[in-house]
Amino acid sequence: MSSSTPFRYLRFHGIFDDAMMVYHEDEEGRPLYNFRFTDQLFDFLLSIGLKPFVELGFMPSKLAADPGKTVFYQASYVSPPRSVERWCRLVDRFLRHCMNRFGAEEVESWKFEFWNEPEFHIFWPGTTEEYRRLYLETYRTMKRISPACKSGRPGGSLRFVPPRFLTSSRRSAERTTACRTSFRFTFTPMRRSTT
């Protein structure tokens, strides 16, 4: 594949969609993780010479604060999480699994983006502050696992201005420090919007 196309990465939606079966809860509400389908997807991409451009999203229905918030014909849940801590635990388990299965050097060559076009209400019906918290905690989770993982700044359509996201999120001294010293972006994901 890579010899006939100039692409090196493939970005896709829904790595945490229910159809991928990555997250469930038992009768007591304890999380259950299953990465079989993500492994199959990544195995295929790597076999044809493409690297994953992993969009961490959408929300598993069992984690969604509002399971009524969906997009697409095959429902993808776009609600904020009912627990940011459980979301981060899912991200942690997912990344550690990928590191164990594919190797740290391989996973550190992939690109990671947190959510899809949060500037559009259809993809993020939560508040801007909820997204900022989700972004910050997801970023911290990923960087605790490996500071070398490639993380994109909040991106989306060409109309979204990422620096404004960081500037306006500096409401407290802690956030100001986090935004100035913690974020080390390796790319800015951009897509042309037709809306």
PDB file of C-alpha atoms in Angstrom:
ATOM      1  CA  MET A   1       0.000   0.000   0.000  1.00  0.00           C
ATOM      2  CA  SER A   2       2.635   2.538   1.019  1.00  0.00           C
ATOM      3  CA  SER A   3       4.477   2.083  -2.295  1.00  0.00           C
ATOM      4  CA  SER A   4       1.397   3.137  -4.290  1.00  0.00           C
ATOM      5  CA  THR A   5       0.179   5.995  -2.054  1.00  0.00           C
ATOM      6  CA  PRO A   6       1.982   8.809  -0.259  1.00  0.00           C
ATOM      7  CA  PHE A   7       0.105   8.180   3.006  1.00  0.00           C
ATOM      8  CA  ARG A   8       1.961   7.156   6.144  1.00  0.00           C
ATOM      9  CA  TYR A   9      -0.867   7.461   8.686  1.00  0.00           C
ATOM     10  CA  LEU A  10      -4.565   6.597   8.708  1.00  0.00           C
ATOM     11  CA  ARG A  11      -6.948   8.546  10.955  1.00  0.00           C
ATOM     12  CA  PHE A  12     -10.337   7.101  11.800  1.00  0.00           C
ATOM     13  CA  HIS A  13     -13.288   7.572  14.137  1.00  0.00           C
ATOM     14  CA  GLY A  14     -14.619   5.293  16.818  1.00  0.00           C
ATOM     15  CA  ILE A  15     -11.736   3.413  18.439  1.00  0.00           C
ATOM     16  CA  PHE A  16     -13.775   3.416  21.681  1.00  0.00           C
ATOM     17  CA  ASP A  17     -17.202   2.945  20.045  1.00  0.00           C
ATOM     18  CA  ASP A  18     -19.332   0.138  21.453  1.00  0.00           C
ATOM     19  CA  ALA A  19     -18.857  -1.860  18.223  1.00  0.00           C
ATOM     20  CA  MET A  20     -15.148  -2.133  19.116  1.00  0.00           C
ATOM     21  CA  MET A  21     -16.136  -3.679  22.479  1.00  0.00           C
ATOM     22  CA  VAL A  22     -13.284  -2.033  24.393  1.00  0.00           C
ATOM     23  CA  TYR A  23     -15.223  -1.096  27.530  1.00  0.00           C
ATOM     24  CA  HIS A  24     -17.961  -2.762  29.526  1.00  0.00           C
ATOM     25  CA  GLU A  25     -18.873  -2.939  33.208  1.00  0.00           C
ATOM     26  CA  ASP A  26     -19.813  -5.954  35.296  1.00  0.00           C
ATOM     27  CA  GLU A  27     -22.893  -6.125  37.554  1.00  0.00           C
ATOM     28  CA  GLU A  28     -21.055  -4.236  40.313  1.00  0.00           C
ATOM     29  CA  GLY A  29     -19.971  -1.487  37.901  1.00  0.00           C
ATOM     30  CA  ARG A  30     -16.332  -2.587  37.678  1.00  0.00           C
ATOM     31  CA  PRO A  31     -14.690  -1.801  34.316  1.00  0.00           C
ATOM     32  CA  LEU A  32     -13.931  -4.635  31.886  1.00  0.00           C
ATOM     33  CA  TYR A  33     -11.534  -4.012  28.990  1.00  0.00           C
ATOM     34  CA  ASN A  34     -11.174  -5.888  25.704  1.00  0.00           C
ATOM     35  CA  PHE A  35      -8.733  -4.797  22.985  1.00  0.00           C
ATOM     36  CA  ARG A  36      -9.148  -7.699  20.569  1.00  0.00           C
ATOM     37  CA  PHE A  37     -10.716  -5.623  17.778  1.00  0.00           C
ATOM     38  CA  THR A  38      -8.294  -2.729  18.219  1.00  0.00           C
ATOM     39  CA  ASP A  39      -5.440  -5.241  17.913  1.00  0.00           C
ATOM     40  CA  GLN A  40      -6.927  -6.594  14.677  1.00  0.00           C
ATOM     41  CA  LEU A  41      -7.291  -3.074  13.289  1.00  0.00           C
ATOM     42  CA  PHE A  42      -3.735  -2.054  14.169  1.00  0.00           C
ATOM     43  CA  ASP A  43      -2.317  -5.374  12.920  1.00  0.00           C
ATOM     44  CA  PHE A  44      -3.964  -4.739   9.555  1.00  0.00           C
ATOM     45  CA  LEU A  45      -2.792  -1.127   9.284  1.00  0.00           C
ATOM     46  CA  LEU A  46       0.780  -2.053  10.153  1.00  0.00           C
ATOM     47  CA  SER A  47       0.690  -4.995   7.691  1.00  0.00           C
ATOM     48  CA  ILE A  48      -0.032  -2.607   4.795  1.00  0.00           C
ATOM     49  CA  GLY A  49       2.609  -0.094   5.849  1.00  0.00           C
ATOM     50  CA  LEU A  50       0.361   2.463   7.560  1.00  0.00           C
ATOM     51  CA  LYS A  51       0.663   3.808  11.082  1.00  0.00           C
ATOM     52  CA  PRO A  52      -2.398   4.524  13.219  1.00  0.00           C
ATOM     53  CA  PHE A  53      -3.440   8.139  13.742  1.00  0.00           C
ATOM     54  CA  VAL A  54      -5.516   7.374  16.826  1.00  0.00           C
ATOM     55  CA  GLU A  55      -8.431   9.629  17.634  1.00  0.00           C
ATOM     56  CA  LEU A  56      -9.236   8.790  21.255  1.00  0.00           C
ATOM     57  CA  GLY A  57     -13.020   8.711  21.103  1.00  0.00           C
ATOM     58  CA  PHE A  58     -15.858   8.474  20.948  1.00  0.00           C
ATOM     59  CA  MET A  59     -17.262   7.658  24.391  1.00  0.00           C
ATOM     60  CA  PRO A  60     -18.241   4.081  25.288  1.00  0.00           C
ATOM     61  CA  SER A  61     -21.971   4.122  26.139  1.00  0.00           C
ATOM     62  CA  LYS A  62     -21.299   2.754  29.641  1.00  0.00           C
ATOM     63  CA  LEU A  63     -19.046   5.770  30.322  1.00  0.00           C
ATOM     64  CA  ALA A  64     -21.277   8.428  28.746  1.00  0.00           C
ATOM     65  CA  ALA A  65     -22.853  10.967  31.089  1.00  0.00           C
ATOM     66  CA  ASP A  66     -25.700  11.272  28.569  1.00  0.00           C
ATOM     67  CA  PRO A  67     -26.114   8.133  26.407  1.00  0.00           C
ATOM     68  CA  GLY A  68     -28.745  10.019  24.379  1.00  0.00           C
ATOM     69  CA  LYS A  69     -26.054  12.166  22.745  1.00  0.00           C
ATOM     70  CA  THR A  70     -24.993  10.314  19.584  1.00  0.00           C
ATOM     71  CA  VAL A  71     -23.930  10.944  15.983  1.00  0.00           C
ATOM     72  CA  PHE A  72     -23.935   8.794  12.848  1.00  0.00           C
ATOM     73  CA  TYR A  73     -26.258   5.999  11.780  1.00  0.00           C
ATOM     74  CA  GLN A  74     -24.308   3.437  13.842  1.00  0.00           C
ATOM     75  CA  ALA A  75     -24.412   5.338  17.129  1.00  0.00           C
ATOM     76  CA  SER A  76     -21.200   6.956  18.312  1.00  0.00           C
ATOM     77  CA  TYR A  77     -21.621   8.466  21.774  1.00  0.00           C
ATOM     78  CA  VAL A  78     -20.386  12.057  21.961  1.00  0.00           C
ATOM     79  CA  SER A  79     -21.345  12.813  25.556  1.00  0.00           C
ATOM     80  CA  PRO A  80     -18.690  13.840  28.074  1.00  0.00           C
ATOM     81  CA  PRO A  81     -17.782  10.991  30.431  1.00  0.00           C
ATOM     82  CA  ARG A  82     -19.752  10.464  33.620  1.00  0.00           C
ATOM     83  CA  SER A  83     -16.320  10.041  35.233  1.00  0.00           C
ATOM     84  CA  VAL A  84     -13.142  11.616  33.869  1.00  0.00           C
ATOM     85  CA  GLU A  85     -11.186   9.264  36.133  1.00  0.00           C
ATOM     86  CA  ARG A  86     -12.759   6.185  34.500  1.00  0.00           C
ATOM     87  CA  TRP A  87     -12.149   7.673  31.060  1.00  0.00           C
ATOM     88  CA  CYS A  88      -8.472   8.182  31.929  1.00  0.00           C
ATOM     89  CA  ARG A  89      -8.275   4.636  33.275  1.00  0.00           C
ATOM     90  CA  LEU A  90      -9.579   3.392  29.899  1.00  0.00           C
ATOM     91  CA  VAL A  91      -6.987   5.498  28.055  1.00  0.00           C
ATOM     92  CA  ASP A  92      -4.280   4.230  30.414  1.00  0.00           C
ATOM     93  CA  ARG A  93      -5.227   0.559  29.917  1.00  0.00           C
ATOM     94  CA  PHE A  94      -5.515   1.039  26.149  1.00  0.00           C
ATOM     95  CA  LEU A  95      -2.117   2.702  25.770  1.00  0.00           C
ATOM     96  CA  ARG A  96      -0.357   0.247  28.076  1.00  0.00           C
ATOM     97  CA  HIS A  97      -1.906  -2.632  26.147  1.00  0.00           C
ATOM     98  CA  CYS A  98      -0.693  -1.147  22.855  1.00  0.00           C
ATOM     99  CA  MET A  99       2.813  -0.641  24.287  1.00  0.00           C
ATOM    100  CA  ASN A 100       2.936  -4.256  25.495  1.00  0.00           C
ATOM    101  CA  ARG A 101       1.620  -5.685  22.230  1.00  0.00           C
ATOM    102  CA  PHE A 102       3.297  -3.495  19.612  1.00  0.00           C
ATOM    103  CA  GLY A 103       6.296  -2.183  21.547  1.00  0.00           C
ATOM    104  CA  ALA A 104       6.969   1.265  22.972  1.00  0.00           C
ATOM    105  CA  GLU A 105       9.042   2.394  19.982  1.00  0.00           C
ATOM    106  CA  GLU A 106       6.236   1.531  17.544  1.00  0.00           C
ATOM    107  CA  VAL A 107       3.444   3.158  19.590  1.00  0.00           C
ATOM    108  CA  GLU A 108       5.568   6.255  20.163  1.00  0.00           C
ATOM    109  CA  SER A 109       5.684   6.670  16.360  1.00  0.00           C
ATOM    110  CA  TRP A 110       1.862   6.834  16.136  1.00  0.00           C
ATOM    111  CA  LYS A 111      -0.135  10.057  16.402  1.00  0.00           C
ATOM    112  CA  PHE A 112      -2.813  10.614  19.054  1.00  0.00           C
ATOM    113  CA  GLU A 113      -5.631  13.133  18.993  1.00  0.00           C
ATOM    114  CA  PHE A 114      -8.126  13.685  21.806  1.00  0.00           C
ATOM    115  CA  TRP A 115     -11.656  13.643  20.399  1.00  0.00           C
ATOM    116  CA  ASN A 116     -13.032  14.772  17.043  1.00  0.00           C
ATOM    117  CA  GLU A 117     -13.743  18.418  16.252  1.00  0.00           C
ATOM    118  CA  PRO A 118     -14.887  19.475  19.738  1.00  0.00           C
ATOM    119  CA  GLU A 119     -15.639  22.958  18.430  1.00  0.00           C
ATOM    120  CA  PHE A 120     -18.794  21.566  16.775  1.00  0.00           C
ATOM    121  CA  HIS A 121     -21.699  20.945  19.148  1.00  0.00           C
ATOM    122  CA  ILE A 122     -22.711  17.807  17.244  1.00  0.00           C
ATOM    123  CA  PHE A 123     -19.400  16.163  18.252  1.00  0.00           C
ATOM    124  CA  TRP A 124     -19.054  17.711  21.720  1.00  0.00           C
ATOM    125  CA  PRO A 125     -22.381  18.694  23.327  1.00  0.00           C
ATOM    126  CA  GLY A 126     -20.659  19.331  26.653  1.00  0.00           C
ATOM    127  CA  THR A 127     -19.248  22.646  27.802  1.00  0.00           C
ATOM    128  CA  THR A 128     -15.912  24.048  26.704  1.00  0.00           C
ATOM    129  CA  GLU A 129     -14.689  23.696  30.273  1.00  0.00           C
ATOM    130  CA  GLU A 130     -15.644  19.990  30.297  1.00  0.00           C
ATOM    131  CA  TYR A 131     -13.641  19.466  27.108  1.00  0.00           C
ATOM    132  CA  ARG A 132     -10.654  21.348  28.504  1.00  0.00           C
ATOM    133  CA  ARG A 133     -10.654  19.094  31.571  1.00  0.00           C
ATOM    134  CA  LEU A 134     -11.021  15.953  29.461  1.00  0.00           C
ATOM    135  CA  TYR A 135      -8.211  17.113  27.177  1.00  0.00           C
ATOM    136  CA  LEU A 136      -5.867  18.018  30.027  1.00  0.00           C
ATOM    137  CA  GLU A 137      -6.437  14.800  31.968  1.00  0.00           C
ATOM    138  CA  THR A 138      -6.162  12.632  28.828  1.00  0.00           C
ATOM    139  CA  TYR A 139      -2.927  14.392  27.884  1.00  0.00           C
ATOM    140  CA  ARG A 140      -1.494  13.886  31.370  1.00  0.00           C
ATOM    141  CA  THR A 141      -2.505  10.214  31.341  1.00  0.00           C
ATOM    142  CA  MET A 142      -0.783   9.619  28.015  1.00  0.00           C
ATOM    143  CA  LYS A 143       2.402  11.465  28.983  1.00  0.00           C
ATOM    144  CA  ARG A 144       2.647   9.543  32.295  1.00  0.00           C
ATOM    145  CA  ILE A 145       2.784   6.355  30.242  1.00  0.00           C
ATOM    146  CA  SER A 146       5.285   7.720  27.727  1.00  0.00           C
ATOM    147  CA  PRO A 147       6.443  11.318  27.328  1.00  0.00           C
ATOM    148  CA  ALA A 148       7.515  10.358  23.788  1.00  0.00           C
ATOM    149  CA  CYS A 149       3.967   9.684  22.553  1.00  0.00           C
ATOM    150  CA  LYS A 150       2.977  12.125  19.808  1.00  0.00           C
ATOM    151  CA  SER A 151       0.033  14.231  20.906  1.00  0.00           C
ATOM    152  CA  GLY A 152      -1.847  16.754  18.825  1.00  0.00           C
ATOM    153  CA  ARG A 153      -3.106  20.015  20.112  1.00  0.00           C
ATOM    154  CA  PRO A 154      -6.848  20.539  20.066  1.00  0.00           C
ATOM    155  CA  GLY A 155      -7.626  20.509  16.382  1.00  0.00           C
ATOM    156  CA  GLY A 156     -10.414  20.114  13.978  1.00  0.00           C
ATOM    157  CA  SER A 157     -11.670  22.329  11.237  1.00  0.00           C
ATOM    158  CA  LEU A 158      -9.683  25.209   9.812  1.00  0.00           C
ATOM    159  CA  ARG A 159     -12.017  27.581  11.665  1.00  0.00           C
ATOM    160  CA  PHE A 160     -10.897  26.372  15.102  1.00  0.00           C
ATOM    161  CA  VAL A 161      -8.169  28.461  16.728  1.00  0.00           C
ATOM    162  CA  PRO A 162      -6.227  26.129  19.076  1.00  0.00           C
ATOM    163  CA  PRO A 163      -4.237  28.849  20.934  1.00  0.00           C
ATOM    164  CA  ARG A 164      -7.533  30.375  22.115  1.00  0.00           C
ATOM    165  CA  PHE A 165      -8.403  27.056  23.726  1.00  0.00           C
ATOM    166  CA  LEU A 166      -5.307  27.232  25.924  1.00  0.00           C
ATOM    167  CA  THR A 167      -5.507  30.949  26.635  1.00  0.00           C
ATOM    168  CA  SER A 168      -9.115  30.910  27.727  1.00  0.00           C
ATOM    169  CA  SER A 169      -8.637  27.825  29.874  1.00  0.00           C
ATOM    170  CA  ARG A 170      -6.214  29.600  32.214  1.00  0.00           C
ATOM    171  CA  ARG A 171      -8.683  30.380  34.969  1.00  0.00           C
ATOM    172  CA  SER A 172      -6.545  29.224  37.856  1.00  0.00           C
ATOM    173  CA  ALA A 173      -2.870  29.247  38.702  1.00  0.00           C
ATOM    174  CA  GLU A 174      -2.775  25.450  38.369  1.00  0.00           C
ATOM    175  CA  ARG A 175      -4.266  25.541  34.873  1.00  0.00           C
ATOM    176  CA  THR A 176      -1.958  28.379  33.839  1.00  0.00           C
ATOM    177  CA  THR A 177       1.074  26.389  34.924  1.00  0.00           C
ATOM    178  CA  ALA A 178      -0.240  23.220  33.259  1.00  0.00           C
ATOM    179  CA  CYS A 179      -0.882  25.006  29.982  1.00  0.00           C
ATOM    180  CA  ARG A 180       2.473  26.756  29.919  1.00  0.00           C
ATOM    181  CA  THR A 181       4.685  23.899  31.013  1.00  0.00           C
ATOM    182  CA  SER A 182       2.865  20.610  30.437  1.00  0.00           C
ATOM    183  CA  PHE A 183       1.687  20.717  26.843  1.00  0.00           C
ATOM    184  CA  ARG A 184       4.317  19.671  24.307  1.00  0.00           C
ATOM    185  CA  PHE A 185       2.421  19.281  21.050  1.00  0.00           C
ATOM    186  CA  THR A 186       4.060  17.400  18.194  1.00  0.00           C
ATOM    187  CA  PHE A 187       1.479  18.270  15.524  1.00  0.00           C
ATOM    188  CA  THR A 188      -1.698  20.255  14.874  1.00  0.00           C
ATOM    189  CA  PRO A 189      -4.471  18.202  13.272  1.00  0.00           C
ATOM    190  CA  MET A 190      -6.376  20.258  10.730  1.00  0.00           C
ATOM    191  CA  ARG A 191      -9.225  19.362   8.407  1.00  0.00           C
ATOM    192  CA  ARG A 192     -11.038  21.487   5.874  1.00  0.00           C
ATOM    193  CA  SER A 193     -14.607  22.058   7.005  1.00  0.00           C
ATOM    194  CA  THR A 194     -17.445  22.307   4.542  1.00  0.00           C
ATOM    195  CA  THR A 195     -19.996  23.553   7.086  1.00  0.00           C
TER     196      THR A 195
END
